[in-house]
Tab-separated table of C-alpha atoms in Angstrom:
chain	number	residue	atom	x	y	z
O	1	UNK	CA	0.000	0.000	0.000
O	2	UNK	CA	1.353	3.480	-1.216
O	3	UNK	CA	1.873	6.032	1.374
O	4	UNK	CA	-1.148	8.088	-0.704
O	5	UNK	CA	-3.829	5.462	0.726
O	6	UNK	CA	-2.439	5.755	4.080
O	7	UNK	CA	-2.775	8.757	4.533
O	8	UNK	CA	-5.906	8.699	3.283
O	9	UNK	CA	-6.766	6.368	5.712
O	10	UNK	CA	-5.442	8.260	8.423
O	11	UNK	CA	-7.145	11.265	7.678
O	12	UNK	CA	-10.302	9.606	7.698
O	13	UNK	CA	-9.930	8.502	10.986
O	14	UNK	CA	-9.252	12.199	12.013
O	15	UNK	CA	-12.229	12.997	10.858
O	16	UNK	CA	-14.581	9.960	12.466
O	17	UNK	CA	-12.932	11.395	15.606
O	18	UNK	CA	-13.316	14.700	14.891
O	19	UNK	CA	-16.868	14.994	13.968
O	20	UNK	CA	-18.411	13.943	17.667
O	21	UNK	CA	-16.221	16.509	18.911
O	22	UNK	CA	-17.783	19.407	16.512
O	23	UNK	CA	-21.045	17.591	16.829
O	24	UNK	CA	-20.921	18.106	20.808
O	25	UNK	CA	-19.358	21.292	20.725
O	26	UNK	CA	-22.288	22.530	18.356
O	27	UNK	CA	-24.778	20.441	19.977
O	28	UNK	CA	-24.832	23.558	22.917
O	29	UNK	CA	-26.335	25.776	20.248
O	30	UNK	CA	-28.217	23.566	17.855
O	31	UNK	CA	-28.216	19.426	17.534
O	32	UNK	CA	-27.155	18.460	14.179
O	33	UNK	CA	-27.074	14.760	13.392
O	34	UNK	CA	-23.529	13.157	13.848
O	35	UNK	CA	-23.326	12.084	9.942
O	36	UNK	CA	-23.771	15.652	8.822
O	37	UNK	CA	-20.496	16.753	10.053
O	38	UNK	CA	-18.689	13.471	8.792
O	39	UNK	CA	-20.368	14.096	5.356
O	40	UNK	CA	-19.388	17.914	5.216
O	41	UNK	CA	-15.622	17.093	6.398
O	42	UNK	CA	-15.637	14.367	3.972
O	43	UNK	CA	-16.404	17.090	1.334
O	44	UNK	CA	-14.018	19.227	2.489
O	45	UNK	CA	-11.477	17.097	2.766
O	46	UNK	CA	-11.599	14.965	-0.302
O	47	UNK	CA	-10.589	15.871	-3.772
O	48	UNK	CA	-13.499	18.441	-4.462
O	49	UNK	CA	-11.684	20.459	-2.161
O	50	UNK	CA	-8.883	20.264	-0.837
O	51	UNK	CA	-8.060	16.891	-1.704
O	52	UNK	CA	-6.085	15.306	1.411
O	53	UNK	CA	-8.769	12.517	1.089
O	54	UNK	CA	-8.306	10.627	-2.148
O	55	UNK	CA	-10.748	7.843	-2.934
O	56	UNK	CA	-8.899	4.060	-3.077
O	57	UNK	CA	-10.010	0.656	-3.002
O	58	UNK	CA	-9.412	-0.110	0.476
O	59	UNK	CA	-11.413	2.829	1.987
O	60	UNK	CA	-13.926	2.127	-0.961
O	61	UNK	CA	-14.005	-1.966	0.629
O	62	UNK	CA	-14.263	-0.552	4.018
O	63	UNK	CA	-17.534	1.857	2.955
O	64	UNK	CA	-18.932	-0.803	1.282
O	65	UNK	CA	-18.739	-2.995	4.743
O	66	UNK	CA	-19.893	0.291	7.119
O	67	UNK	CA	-22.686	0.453	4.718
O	68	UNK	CA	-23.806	-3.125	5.333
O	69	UNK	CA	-23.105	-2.851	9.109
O	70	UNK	CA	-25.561	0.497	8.604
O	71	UNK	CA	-28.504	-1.739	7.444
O	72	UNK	CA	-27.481	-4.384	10.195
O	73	UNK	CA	-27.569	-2.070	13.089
O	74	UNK	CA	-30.909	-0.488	11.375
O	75	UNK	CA	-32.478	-4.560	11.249
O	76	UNK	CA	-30.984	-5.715	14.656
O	77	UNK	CA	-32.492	-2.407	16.226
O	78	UNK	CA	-35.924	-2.170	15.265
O	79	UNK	CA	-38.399	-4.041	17.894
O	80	UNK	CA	-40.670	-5.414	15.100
O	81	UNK	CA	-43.002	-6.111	18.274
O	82	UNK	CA	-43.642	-2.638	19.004
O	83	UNK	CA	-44.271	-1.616	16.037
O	84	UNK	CA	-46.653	-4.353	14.176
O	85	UNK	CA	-50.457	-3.380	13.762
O	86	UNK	CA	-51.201	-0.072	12.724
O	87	UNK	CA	-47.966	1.360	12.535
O	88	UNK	CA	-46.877	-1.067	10.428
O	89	UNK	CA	-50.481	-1.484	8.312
O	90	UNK	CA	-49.788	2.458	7.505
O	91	UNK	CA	-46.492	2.940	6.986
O	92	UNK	CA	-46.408	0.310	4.367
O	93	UNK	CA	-49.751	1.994	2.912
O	94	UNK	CA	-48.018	5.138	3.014
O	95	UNK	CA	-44.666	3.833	0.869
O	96	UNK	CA	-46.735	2.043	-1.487
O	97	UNK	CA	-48.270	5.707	-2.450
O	98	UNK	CA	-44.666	7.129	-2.316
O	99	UNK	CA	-43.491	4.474	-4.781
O	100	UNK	CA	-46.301	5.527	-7.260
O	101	UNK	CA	-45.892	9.030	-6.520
O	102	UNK	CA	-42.351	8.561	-6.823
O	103	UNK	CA	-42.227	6.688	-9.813
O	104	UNK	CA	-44.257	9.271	-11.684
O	105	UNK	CA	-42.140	11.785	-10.524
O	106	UNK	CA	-38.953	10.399	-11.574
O	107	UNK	CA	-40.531	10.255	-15.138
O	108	UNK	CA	-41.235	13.714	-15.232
O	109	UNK	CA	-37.661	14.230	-14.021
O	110	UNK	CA	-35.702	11.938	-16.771
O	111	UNK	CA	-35.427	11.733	-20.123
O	112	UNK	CA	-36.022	7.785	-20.140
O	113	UNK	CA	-38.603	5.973	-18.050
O	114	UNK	CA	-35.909	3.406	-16.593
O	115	UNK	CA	-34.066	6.159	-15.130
O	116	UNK	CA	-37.553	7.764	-13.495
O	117	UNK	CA	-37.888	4.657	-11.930
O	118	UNK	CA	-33.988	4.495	-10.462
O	119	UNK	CA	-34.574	7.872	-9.358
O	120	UNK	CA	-38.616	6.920	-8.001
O	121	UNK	CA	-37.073	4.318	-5.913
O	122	UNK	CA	-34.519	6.883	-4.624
O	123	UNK	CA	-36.885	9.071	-3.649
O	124	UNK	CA	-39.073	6.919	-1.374
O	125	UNK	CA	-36.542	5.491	0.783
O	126	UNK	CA	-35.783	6.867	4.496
O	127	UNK	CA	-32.834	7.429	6.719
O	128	UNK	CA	-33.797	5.012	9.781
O	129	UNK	CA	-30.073	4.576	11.013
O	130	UNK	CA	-30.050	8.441	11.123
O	131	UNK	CA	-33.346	9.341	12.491
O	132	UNK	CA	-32.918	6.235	14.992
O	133	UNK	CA	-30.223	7.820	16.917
O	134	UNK	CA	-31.993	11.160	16.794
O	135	UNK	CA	-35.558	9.714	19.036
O	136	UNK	CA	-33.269	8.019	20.704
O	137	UNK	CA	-31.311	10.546	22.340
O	138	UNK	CA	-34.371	12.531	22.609
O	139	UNK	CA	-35.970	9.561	24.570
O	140	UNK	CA	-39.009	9.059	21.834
O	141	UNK	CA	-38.215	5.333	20.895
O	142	UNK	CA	-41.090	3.716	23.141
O	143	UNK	CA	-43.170	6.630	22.927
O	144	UNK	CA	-46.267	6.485	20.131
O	145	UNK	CA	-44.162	9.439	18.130
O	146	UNK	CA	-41.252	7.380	17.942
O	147	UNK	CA	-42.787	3.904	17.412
O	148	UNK	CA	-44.457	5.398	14.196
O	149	UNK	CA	-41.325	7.031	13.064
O	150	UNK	CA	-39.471	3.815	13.245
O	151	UNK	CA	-41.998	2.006	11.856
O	152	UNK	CA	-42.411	4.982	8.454
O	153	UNK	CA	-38.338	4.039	8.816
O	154	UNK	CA	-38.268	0.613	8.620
O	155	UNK	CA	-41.098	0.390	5.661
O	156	UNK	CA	-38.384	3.214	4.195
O	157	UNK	CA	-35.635	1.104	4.297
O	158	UNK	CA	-37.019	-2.694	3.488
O	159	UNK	CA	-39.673	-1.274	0.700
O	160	UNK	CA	-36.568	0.212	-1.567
O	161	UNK	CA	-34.749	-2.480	-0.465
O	162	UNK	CA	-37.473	-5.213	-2.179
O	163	UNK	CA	-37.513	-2.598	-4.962
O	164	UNK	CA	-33.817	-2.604	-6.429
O	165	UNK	CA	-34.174	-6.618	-6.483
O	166	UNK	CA	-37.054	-6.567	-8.222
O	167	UNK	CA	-36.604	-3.513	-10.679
O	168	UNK	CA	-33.149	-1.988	-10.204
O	169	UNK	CA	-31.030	-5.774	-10.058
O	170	UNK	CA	-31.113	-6.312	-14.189
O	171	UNK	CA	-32.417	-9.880	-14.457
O	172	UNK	CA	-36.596	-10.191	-14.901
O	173	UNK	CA	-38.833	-9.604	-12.830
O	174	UNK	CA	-40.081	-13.403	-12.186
O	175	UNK	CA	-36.432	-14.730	-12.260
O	176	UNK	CA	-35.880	-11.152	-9.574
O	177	UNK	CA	-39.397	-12.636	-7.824
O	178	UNK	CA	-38.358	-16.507	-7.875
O	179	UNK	CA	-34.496	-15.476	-5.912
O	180	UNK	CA	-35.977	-13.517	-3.116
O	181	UNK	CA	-38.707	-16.196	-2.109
O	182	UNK	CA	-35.855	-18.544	-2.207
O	183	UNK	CA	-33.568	-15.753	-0.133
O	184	UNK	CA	-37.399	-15.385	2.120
O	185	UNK	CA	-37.417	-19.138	2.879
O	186	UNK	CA	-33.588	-19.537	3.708
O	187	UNK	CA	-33.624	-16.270	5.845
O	188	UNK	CA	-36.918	-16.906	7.215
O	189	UNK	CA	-35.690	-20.782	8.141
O	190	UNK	CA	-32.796	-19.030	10.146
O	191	UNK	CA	-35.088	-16.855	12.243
O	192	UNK	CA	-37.399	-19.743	12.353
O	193	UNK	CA	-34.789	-21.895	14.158
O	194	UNK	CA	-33.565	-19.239	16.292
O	195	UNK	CA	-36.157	-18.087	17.721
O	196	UNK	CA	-37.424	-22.249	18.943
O	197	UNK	CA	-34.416	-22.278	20.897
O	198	UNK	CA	-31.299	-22.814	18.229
O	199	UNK	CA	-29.799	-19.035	19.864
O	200	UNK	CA	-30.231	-20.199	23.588
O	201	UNK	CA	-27.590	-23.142	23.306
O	202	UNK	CA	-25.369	-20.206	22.229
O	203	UNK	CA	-25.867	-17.883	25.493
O	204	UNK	CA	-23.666	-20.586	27.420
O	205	UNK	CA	-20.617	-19.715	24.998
O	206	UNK	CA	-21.376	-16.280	24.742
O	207	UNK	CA	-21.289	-15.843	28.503
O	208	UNK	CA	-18.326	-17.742	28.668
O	209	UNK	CA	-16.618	-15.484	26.215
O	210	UNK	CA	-17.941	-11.821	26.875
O	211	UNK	CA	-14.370	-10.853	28.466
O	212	UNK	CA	-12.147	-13.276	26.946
O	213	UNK	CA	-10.093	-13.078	23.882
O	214	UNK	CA	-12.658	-15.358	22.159
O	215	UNK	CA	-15.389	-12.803	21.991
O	216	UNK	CA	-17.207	-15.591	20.210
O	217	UNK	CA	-20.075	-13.059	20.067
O	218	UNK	CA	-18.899	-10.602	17.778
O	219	UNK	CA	-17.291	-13.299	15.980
O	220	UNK	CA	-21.035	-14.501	15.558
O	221	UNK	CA	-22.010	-11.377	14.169
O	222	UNK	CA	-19.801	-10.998	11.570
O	223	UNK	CA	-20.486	-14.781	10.888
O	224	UNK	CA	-24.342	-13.902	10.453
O	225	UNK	CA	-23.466	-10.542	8.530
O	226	UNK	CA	-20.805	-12.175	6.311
O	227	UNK	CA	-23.468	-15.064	5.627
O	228	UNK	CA	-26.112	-13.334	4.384
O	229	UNK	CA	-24.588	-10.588	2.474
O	230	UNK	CA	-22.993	-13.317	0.806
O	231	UNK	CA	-25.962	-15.414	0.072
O	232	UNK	CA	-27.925	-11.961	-0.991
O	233	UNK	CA	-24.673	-11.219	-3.582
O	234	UNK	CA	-24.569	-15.144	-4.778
O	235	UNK	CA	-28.584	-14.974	-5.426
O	236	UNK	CA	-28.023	-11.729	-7.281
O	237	UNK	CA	-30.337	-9.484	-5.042
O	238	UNK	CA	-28.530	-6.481	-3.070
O	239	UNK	CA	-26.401	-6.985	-0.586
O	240	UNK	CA	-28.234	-4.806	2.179
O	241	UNK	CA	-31.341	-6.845	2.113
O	242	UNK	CA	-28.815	-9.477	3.346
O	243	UNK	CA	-27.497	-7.108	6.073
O	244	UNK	CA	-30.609	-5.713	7.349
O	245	UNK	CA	-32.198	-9.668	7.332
O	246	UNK	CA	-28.755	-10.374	9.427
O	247	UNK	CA	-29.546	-7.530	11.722
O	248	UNK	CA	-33.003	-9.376	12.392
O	249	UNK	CA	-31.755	-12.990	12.754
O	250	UNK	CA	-29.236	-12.011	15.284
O	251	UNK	CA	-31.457	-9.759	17.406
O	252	UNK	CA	-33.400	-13.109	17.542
O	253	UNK	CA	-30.361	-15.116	18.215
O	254	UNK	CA	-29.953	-13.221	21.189
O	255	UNK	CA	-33.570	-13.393	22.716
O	256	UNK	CA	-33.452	-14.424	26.111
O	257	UNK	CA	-30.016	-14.362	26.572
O	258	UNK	CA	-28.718	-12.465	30.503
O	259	UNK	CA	-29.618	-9.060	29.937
O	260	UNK	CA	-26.110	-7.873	31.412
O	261	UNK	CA	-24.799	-10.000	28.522
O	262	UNK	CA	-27.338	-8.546	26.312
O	263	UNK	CA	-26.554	-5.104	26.793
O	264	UNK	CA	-22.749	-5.743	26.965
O	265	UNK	CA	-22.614	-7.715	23.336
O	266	UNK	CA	-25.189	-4.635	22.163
O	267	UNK	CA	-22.484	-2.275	23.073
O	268	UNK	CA	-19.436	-3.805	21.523
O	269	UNK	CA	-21.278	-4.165	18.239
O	270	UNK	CA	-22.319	-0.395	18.386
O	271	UNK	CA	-18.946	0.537	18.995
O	272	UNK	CA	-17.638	-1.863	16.069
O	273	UNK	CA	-20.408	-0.137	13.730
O	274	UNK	CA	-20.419	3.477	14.725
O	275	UNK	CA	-17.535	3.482	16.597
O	276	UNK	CA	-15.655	2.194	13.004
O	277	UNK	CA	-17.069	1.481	10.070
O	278	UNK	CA	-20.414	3.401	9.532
O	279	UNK	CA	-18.541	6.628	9.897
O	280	UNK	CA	-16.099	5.624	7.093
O	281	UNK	CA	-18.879	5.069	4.849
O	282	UNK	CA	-20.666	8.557	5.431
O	283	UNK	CA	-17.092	10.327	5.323
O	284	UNK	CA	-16.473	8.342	1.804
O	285	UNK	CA	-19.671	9.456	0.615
O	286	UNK	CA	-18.427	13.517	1.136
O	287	UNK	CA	-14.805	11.914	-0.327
O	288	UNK	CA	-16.389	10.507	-3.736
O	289	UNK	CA	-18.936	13.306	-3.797
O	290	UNK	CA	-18.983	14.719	-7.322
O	291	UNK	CA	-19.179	18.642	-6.286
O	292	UNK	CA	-17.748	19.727	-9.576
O	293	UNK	CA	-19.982	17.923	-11.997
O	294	UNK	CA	-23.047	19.026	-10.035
O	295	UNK	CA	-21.752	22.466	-9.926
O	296	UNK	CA	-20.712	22.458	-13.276
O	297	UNK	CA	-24.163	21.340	-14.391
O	298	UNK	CA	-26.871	23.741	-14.742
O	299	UNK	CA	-29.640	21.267	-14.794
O	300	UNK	CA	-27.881	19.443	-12.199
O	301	UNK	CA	-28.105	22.843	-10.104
O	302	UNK	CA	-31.669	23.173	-11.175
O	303	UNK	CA	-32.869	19.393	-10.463
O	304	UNK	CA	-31.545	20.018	-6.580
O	305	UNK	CA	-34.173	21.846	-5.267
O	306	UNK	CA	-36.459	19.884	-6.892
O	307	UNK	CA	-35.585	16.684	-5.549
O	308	UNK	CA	-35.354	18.029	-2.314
O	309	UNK	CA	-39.224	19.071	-2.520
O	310	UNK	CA	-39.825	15.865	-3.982
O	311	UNK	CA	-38.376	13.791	-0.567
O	312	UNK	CA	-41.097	16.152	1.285
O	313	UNK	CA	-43.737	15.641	-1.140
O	314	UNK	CA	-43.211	11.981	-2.429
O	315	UNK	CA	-42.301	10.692	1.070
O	316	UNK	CA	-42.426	12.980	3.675
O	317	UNK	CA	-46.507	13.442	3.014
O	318	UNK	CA	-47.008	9.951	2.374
O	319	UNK	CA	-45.603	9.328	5.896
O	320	UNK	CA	-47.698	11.343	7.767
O	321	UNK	CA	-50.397	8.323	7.146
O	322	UNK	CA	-49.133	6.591	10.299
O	323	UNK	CA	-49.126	9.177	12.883
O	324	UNK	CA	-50.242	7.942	16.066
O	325	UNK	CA	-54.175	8.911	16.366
O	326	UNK	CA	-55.532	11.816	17.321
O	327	UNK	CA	-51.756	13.435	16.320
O	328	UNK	CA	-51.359	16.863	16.649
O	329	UNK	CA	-50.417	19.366	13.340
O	330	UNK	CA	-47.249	19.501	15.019
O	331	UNK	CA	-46.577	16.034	15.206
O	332	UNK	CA	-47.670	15.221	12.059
O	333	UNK	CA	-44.991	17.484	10.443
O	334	UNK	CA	-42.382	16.321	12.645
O	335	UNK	CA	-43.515	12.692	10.979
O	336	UNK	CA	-43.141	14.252	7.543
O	337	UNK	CA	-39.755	15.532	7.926
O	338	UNK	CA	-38.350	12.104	9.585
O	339	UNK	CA	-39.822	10.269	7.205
O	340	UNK	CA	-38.445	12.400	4.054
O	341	UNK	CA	-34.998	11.819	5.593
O	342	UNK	CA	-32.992	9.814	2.979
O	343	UNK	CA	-29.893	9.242	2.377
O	344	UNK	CA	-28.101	5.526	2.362
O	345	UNK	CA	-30.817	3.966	-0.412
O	346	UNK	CA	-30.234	7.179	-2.473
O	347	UNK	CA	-26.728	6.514	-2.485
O	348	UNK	CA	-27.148	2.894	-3.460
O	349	UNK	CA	-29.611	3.363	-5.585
O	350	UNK	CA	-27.764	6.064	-7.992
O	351	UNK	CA	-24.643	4.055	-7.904
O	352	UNK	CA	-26.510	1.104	-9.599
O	353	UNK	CA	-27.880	3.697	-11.839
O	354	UNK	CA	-24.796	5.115	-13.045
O	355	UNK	CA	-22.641	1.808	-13.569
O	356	UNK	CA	-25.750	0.544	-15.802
O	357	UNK	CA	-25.942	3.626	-17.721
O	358	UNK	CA	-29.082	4.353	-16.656
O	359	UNK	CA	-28.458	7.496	-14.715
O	360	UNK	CA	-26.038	10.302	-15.772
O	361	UNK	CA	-23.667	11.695	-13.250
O	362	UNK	CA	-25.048	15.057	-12.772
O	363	UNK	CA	-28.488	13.553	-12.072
O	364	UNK	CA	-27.212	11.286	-9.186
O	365	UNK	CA	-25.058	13.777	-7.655
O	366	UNK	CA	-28.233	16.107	-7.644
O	367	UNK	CA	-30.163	12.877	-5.852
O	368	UNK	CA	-26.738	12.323	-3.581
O	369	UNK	CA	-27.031	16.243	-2.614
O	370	UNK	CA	-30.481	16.297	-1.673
O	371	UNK	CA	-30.303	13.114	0.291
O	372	UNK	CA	-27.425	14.809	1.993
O	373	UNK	CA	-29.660	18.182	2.549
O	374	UNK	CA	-32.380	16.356	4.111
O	375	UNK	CA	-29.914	14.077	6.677
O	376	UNK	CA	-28.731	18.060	7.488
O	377	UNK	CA	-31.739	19.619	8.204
O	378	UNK	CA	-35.055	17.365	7.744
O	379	UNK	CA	-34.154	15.918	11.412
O	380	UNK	CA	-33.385	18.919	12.985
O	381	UNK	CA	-36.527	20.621	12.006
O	382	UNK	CA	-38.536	17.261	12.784
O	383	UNK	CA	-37.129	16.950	16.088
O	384	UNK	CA	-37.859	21.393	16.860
O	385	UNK	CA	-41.373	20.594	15.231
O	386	UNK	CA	-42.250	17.610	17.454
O	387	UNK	CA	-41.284	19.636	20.475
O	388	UNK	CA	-44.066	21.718	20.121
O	389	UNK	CA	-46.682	19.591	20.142
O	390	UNK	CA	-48.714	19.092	23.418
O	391	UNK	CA	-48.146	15.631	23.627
O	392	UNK	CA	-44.114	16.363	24.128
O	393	UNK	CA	-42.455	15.869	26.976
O	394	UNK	CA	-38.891	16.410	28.142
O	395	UNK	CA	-37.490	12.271	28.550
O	396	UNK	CA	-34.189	11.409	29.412
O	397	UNK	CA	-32.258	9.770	26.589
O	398	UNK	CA	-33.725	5.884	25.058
O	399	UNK	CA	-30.748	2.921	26.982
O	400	UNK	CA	-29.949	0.678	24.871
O	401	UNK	CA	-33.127	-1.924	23.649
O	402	UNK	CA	-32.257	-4.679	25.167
O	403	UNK	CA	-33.346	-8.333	22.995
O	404	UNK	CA	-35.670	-9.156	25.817
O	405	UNK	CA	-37.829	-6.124	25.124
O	406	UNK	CA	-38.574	-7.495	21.332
């Protein structure tokens, strides 16, 4: 390795470190979600600007694996308990009418139809790993706010998700159709097993382990995550579907397990994901951002601010349908900006658009940049909306959710 990708390297790691300390040290005045400040550094830092970040396959490898660990945190973290029924019922009622609105949309937007339909998918998906960390510290997980947002999140995330292996993957439809039943059963069959006792023989070992060298219960994780990326990139279908279906099968895995050990394992593999390698995929997204062709690109310029309306119109509105009932105005906005917070899909989604040839570079970067508006303020102004509803009230921050609370 050349000393060019080093230092690379080692500037990135300034900046994972860096950005809490700007994020607290802003936080006094205004609270501005963590991956906003690695994004902008990114920027910043990498060759649209000053160029002491320079994009290389290693950091590119390393993205790629914070990206997955992004959509495993996002799976093992969502209590699917909490949030079945209603919240579930109508935040999948409200994506379905953001994937129609959003397919029409992207139409309007493109010159071809199979690019509106790259960039309708774009436009429906939502941010849960970023809005996530926002209820929590707020303490709005468990509350009926926060159980809809997550559940408008996870719809966000697993609806786009379905979508690019359906419509985005290039094979057919039925041949698309036919691989994720077979990836259903399989994954399904895993959770299956687990949760009928097949992850309770493992406690012993994991127990045994916690504060040894063996630490055979991260080792599991990255078995799990590993596993079904792999099986998700064999089958042809994207690789996150396989990381946020990991997420799920090893929150089962650990059901029942001591809750000590529960929250202990929890921690290690937050500090593994955001501690490591989610912030090196947010800080390579500002690194490989192309400022200069969307600059340089006067319908790029122009198509910005309309995407950005389109994320509040196509999604954000479409979100509102699961408010809790009898939601106040304020709430309901609150719901529209969370749920219009996009950014990971969008960046997945134009990259399979470009190396296809589907979507030109100026287009995605306009998608990329709006994505990366709405993770800067779309939270922020949810989170300031939401506090002025009645129902608010001041909670400490969300602990960890520990597996026995699923």
């Amino acid at each position: 390795m050349d000393s060019s990708p080093i230092t690379s390297l080692v500037v990135i790691a300034a900046i994972a470190a860096a950005a809490p300390l700007l994020g607290r040290a802003v936080g006094r005045v205004v609270k501005i979600p963590l991956v906003v400040f690695e994004i902008i550094l990114g920027i910043l830092l990498g060759p649209s600007l000053l160029g002491w970040v320079q994009p290389n396959e290693f950091t590119e490898m390393l993205a790629d694996f914070g990206l997955a660990m992004l959509f495993f945190l996002a799976g093992n973290e969502i209590d699917f308990a909490r949030i079945k029924g209603r919240p579930m019922q109508r935040a999948s009622l409200g994506w379905l009418v953001s994937l129609a609105l959003g397919v029409g949309a992207g139409i309007l937007f493109s010159p071809t139809v199979g690019a509106g339909v790259f960039i309708g998918v774009a436009l429906t998906s939502t941010a849960l790993g970023t809005i996530m960390p926002v209820l929590r510290d707020a303490g709005e997980l468990r509350t009926p706010f926060g159980v809809s947002a997550t559940a408008v999140g996870a719809v966000g995330e697993f609806g786009p998700l379905l979508a690019i292996s359906l419509f985005l993957s290039g094979t057919t439809p039925l041949h698309a159709t036919l691989v994720l039943i077979g990836f259903a059963v399989i994954t399904g069959g895993a959770i299956w097993l687990a949760a009928n006792g097949a992850g309770k023989r493992l406690h012993t070992l994991i127990t045994s382990t916690i504060h040894t060298s063996g630490q055979f219960a991260v080792r599991l994780v990255i078995l799990v995550l590993v596993s079904l990326v792999g099986l998700s990139v064999a089958l042809g279908i994207d690789m996150l579907l396989g990381a946020f279906a990991a997420g799920v099968l090893y929150r089962v895995l650990l059901a029942g397990a001591p809750e000590p050990d529960a929250v202990l394992v929890e921690a290690k593999i937050e500090a593994i994901g955001f501690g490591f390698l989610v912030p090196i995929f947010f800080i390579n997204t500002g690194v490989t951002f192309d400022l200069d062709g969307l600059v340089s690109d006067p319908q790029a310029m122009l198509l910005l601010p309309l995407f950005v309306v389109a994320l509040l119109v196509v999604r954000g509105l479409p979100s509102t349908l699961a408010a809790p009932p009898g939601a106040a105005l304020a709430d309901r906005g609150a719901l529209l900006l969370f749920g219009a917070t996009g950014l990971p899909i969008i960046v997945a989604v134009t990259a399979i658009g470009v190396d296809q040839g589907v979507l030109d570079t100026g287009t995605a970067a306009a998608l990329v940049a709006a994505g990366m508006f709405s993770v800067l303020l779309f939270p922020l102004l949810g989170l300031a909306l939401h506090k002025r509803s009645p129902q608010y009230a001041v909670r400490p921050p969300d602990q960890d959710v520990t597996v026995d609370e699923a």
